[in-house]
Coordinates of C-alpha atoms in Angstrom, one line a residue:
X9 CA 0.0 0.0 0.0
X10 CA 1.1 3.5 -0.8
X11 CA 1.0 6.4 1.8
X12 CA 1.2 10.2 1.1
X13 CA 4.7 10.1 2.5
X14 CA 5.7 7.8 -0.4
X15 CA 4.6 10.3 -3.0
X16 CA 6.5 13.4 -4.3
X17 CA 4.6 16.7 -4.6
X18 CA 2.0 17.3 -6.0
X19 CA 0.8 13.7 -5.8
X20 CA -1.5 12.5 -3.1
X21 CA -3.3 9.2 -2.2
X22 CA -6.9 8.9 -3.0
X23 CA -7.4 5.3 -2.0
X24 CA -4.9 2.8 -0.8
X25 CA -5.8 0.0 -1.4
X26 CA -8.7 0.4 -3.6
X27 CA -11.9 -1.6 -3.0
X28 CA -11.2 -5.4 -3.5
X29 CA -13.9 -6.0 -6.2
X30 CA -12.4 -3.2 -8.4
X31 CA -8.9 -4.6 -7.8
X32 CA -10.0 -8.1 -8.9
X33 CA -11.6 -6.7 -12.0
X34 CA -8.4 -4.8 -12.9
X35 CA -6.4 -7.9 -12.5
X36 CA -8.8 -9.8 -14.7
X37 CA -8.7 -7.2 -17.4
X38 CA -4.9 -7.2 -17.3
X39 CA -4.7 -11.0 -17.4
X40 CA -3.1 -11.1 -13.9
X41 CA -3.8 -13.7 -11.3
X42 CA -3.4 -12.9 -7.6
X43 CA -3.4 -15.7 -5.1
X44 CA -4.5 -15.2 -1.5
X45 CA -0.8 -15.3 -0.4
X46 CA 0.3 -12.7 -2.9
X47 CA 0.9 -9.3 -1.2
X48 CA -0.6 -7.1 -4.0
X49 CA -2.5 -3.9 -3.7
X50 CA -4.0 -1.5 -6.3
X51 CA -3.7 2.1 -5.1
X52 CA -5.3 5.2 -6.5
X53 CA -3.2 8.4 -6.5
X54 CA -3.9 11.8 -8.0
X55 CA -1.8 14.8 -9.2
X56 CA -3.4 17.7 -7.3
X57 CA -2.2 20.2 -9.9
X58 CA -3.5 18.5 -13.0
X59 CA -6.2 16.2 -11.6
X60 CA -4.7 13.2 -13.4
X61 CA -5.3 10.0 -11.5
X62 CA -3.2 6.8 -11.7
X63 CA -3.9 3.4 -10.4
X64 CA -0.7 1.5 -9.4
X65 CA -0.5 -2.2 -8.7
X66 CA 2.1 -2.8 -6.0
X67 CA 3.4 -6.3 -5.8
X68 CA 6.5 -8.3 -5.0
X69 CA 9.2 -9.0 -7.5
X70 CA 12.7 -10.6 -7.2
X71 CA 14.2 -7.2 -6.2
X72 CA 11.5 -6.5 -3.6
X73 CA 8.4 -4.3 -3.8
X74 CA 7.7 -3.1 -7.4
X75 CA 5.0 -1.5 -9.5
X76 CA 3.6 -4.5 -11.4
X77 CA 0.7 -2.7 -13.1
X78 CA -0.5 0.7 -14.1
X79 CA -3.9 1.9 -15.2
X80 CA -4.8 5.5 -16.1
X81 CA -8.6 6.1 -15.6
X82 CA -10.6 8.8 -17.3
X83 CA -11.7 9.9 -20.7
X84 CA -8.6 12.1 -21.5
X85 CA -5.9 10.7 -23.7
X86 CA -2.4 10.2 -22.3
X87 CA 0.6 11.5 -24.2
X88 CA 4.0 10.0 -24.0
X89 CA 5.4 13.2 -22.5
X90 CA 2.9 13.0 -19.6
X91 CA 3.7 9.3 -19.1
X92 CA 7.4 10.1 -18.8
X93 CA 6.6 12.6 -16.0
X94 CA 4.8 10.0 -13.8
X95 CA 7.1 9.6 -10.7
X96 CA 7.0 5.8 -10.8
X97 CA 10.7 5.2 -9.8
X98 CA 10.4 7.6 -6.9
X99 CA 7.2 6.0 -5.6
X100 CA 8.6 2.5 -5.9
X101 CA 11.8 3.5 -4.1
X102 CA 9.9 5.3 -1.3
X103 CA 7.7 2.3 -0.7
X104 CA 10.6 -0.1 -0.6
X105 CA 12.5 2.1 1.8
X106 CA 9.4 2.4 4.1
X107 CA 8.9 -1.4 4.1
X108 CA 12.6 -2.0 4.7
X109 CA 12.5 0.3 7.7
X110 CA 9.4 -1.3 9.1
X111 CA 10.9 -4.8 8.8
X112 CA 14.2 -3.8 10.4
X113 CA 12.3 -2.0 13.3
X114 CA 10.3 -5.1 14.0
X115 CA 13.4 -7.4 14.0
X116 CA 15.3 -5.0 16.2
X117 CA 12.4 -4.7 18.7
X118 CA 12.1 -8.4 19.0
X119 CA 15.9 -8.9 19.6
X120 CA 16.3 -5.9 21.8
X121 CA 14.1 -7.2 24.5
X122 CA 12.2 -5.1 27.0
X123 CA 13.1 -1.5 27.7
X124 CA 15.6 -1.0 24.9
X125 CA 15.9 2.8 25.5
X126 CA 16.7 2.5 29.2
X127 CA 20.2 3.0 30.6
X128 CA 23.5 3.5 28.7
X129 CA 24.0 1.5 25.5
X130 CA 27.5 0.3 26.5
X131 CA 29.7 -1.7 24.0
X132 CA 29.0 -4.8 22.0
X133 CA 30.4 -8.0 23.4
X134 CA 31.4 -9.0 19.8
X135 CA 30.4 -8.5 16.2
X136 CA 27.4 -10.8 16.6
X137 CA 26.0 -9.2 19.8
X138 CA 22.5 -9.1 18.3
X139 CA 20.9 -7.6 21.5
X140 CA 23.3 -4.7 21.6
X141 CA 22.9 -4.0 17.8
X142 CA 19.1 -4.2 18.1
X143 CA 19.1 -1.7 21.0
X144 CA 21.4 0.5 19.0
X145 CA 19.1 0.3 15.9
X146 CA 16.0 1.3 17.9
X147 CA 17.8 4.2 19.5
X148 CA 19.2 5.3 16.2
X149 CA 15.8 5.2 14.5
X150 CA 14.3 7.2 17.4
X151 CA 17.0 9.9 17.0
X152 CA 16.8 9.8 13.2
X153 CA 13.1 10.6 13.3
X154 CA 13.9 14.1 14.5
X155 CA 17.6 14.7 13.7
X156 CA 19.4 15.5 10.4
X157 CA 22.6 14.1 12.0
X158 CA 21.5 11.1 14.0
X159 CA 24.9 9.4 14.4
X160 CA 26.4 12.6 15.8
X161 CA 23.4 13.2 18.1
X162 CA 23.4 9.6 19.3
X163 CA 27.1 9.7 19.9
X164 CA 26.7 12.7 22.2
X165 CA 24.0 11.0 24.1
X166 CA 26.0 7.8 24.5
X167 CA 29.4 9.4 25.2
X168 CA 31.2 7.9 22.2
X169 CA 32.5 9.3 18.9
X170 CA 30.3 9.7 15.9
X171 CA 32.6 7.4 14.0
X172 CA 32.0 4.7 16.6
X173 CA 28.2 5.1 16.1
X174 CA 28.7 4.9 12.3
X175 CA 30.7 1.6 12.7
X176 CA 27.9 0.2 14.9
X177 CA 25.1 1.3 12.6
X178 CA 27.0 -0.3 9.6
X179 CA 27.1 -3.6 11.5
X180 CA 23.4 -3.2 12.5
X181 CA 22.6 -2.8 8.8
X182 CA 24.6 -5.9 7.9
X183 CA 22.5 -7.8 10.5
X184 CA 19.3 -6.5 9.0
X185 CA 18.4 -4.4 12.0
X186 CA 18.5 -1.1 10.2
X187 CA 17.4 -0.4 6.6
X188 CA 20.0 0.5 4.1
X189 CA 21.5 4.0 4.5
X190 CA 21.2 6.7 1.9
X191 CA 24.2 6.8 -0.5
X192 CA 26.5 9.7 0.0
X193 CA 25.2 10.5 3.5
X194 CA 27.3 10.5 6.6
X195 CA 25.8 11.6 9.8

C-alpha cells in the first residue's frame, strides 16, 4: 500500500488500497492472477495540480516491492510526455524504503528485549551481539526521526565518537536491524 509520504509533490493518495472487487476486475482485465498469499494492492493516486489519476498495482518481484501494473482512468488521452513525468521510480523507491525500515524495526524490537531505551548502551560483546545492535538500531531510528545528523546526536547521548556510532550502525545494517542508508550521506 502507498501512503502520502511515499509520493512526491504534487501527488496524493486517493485510496490505498482500492476496493477489492475493483482490484480483482483490474487484475482480470490485465490478465493477472493474484493468489491469497500474494501481497498485492491496487492504489489510486492523484496529481493535485492536473487532476490526473493513476492506479498503481504494487506487488513483490525478485528485487522487492515493485510497481507491477499501471492503469490511467478517465476519458482524457495520455501523451508519451505525460507518461514520462509520472514519478514511478520515486514511488517504488519510497515504498521499498518504508517497508525495509518497518521490517528492520520489528526485527530490532524483537531482539532488543524489554526497555531498549533505558540505561546506557555500552559496548557490543562482539560482532554478533544481536541484542546490543538491536538496542542501537532502535535508539538510532528514534534519534533519526527528529535529527538531520542522527549518528552525531546519538554519539553525544551515549558518550562515544560519531565514527563509533557509524561503525555500529553499519554492523546493525549488515545484521538487517537497520534499513540501508542513503548513499553519500554520513551523519
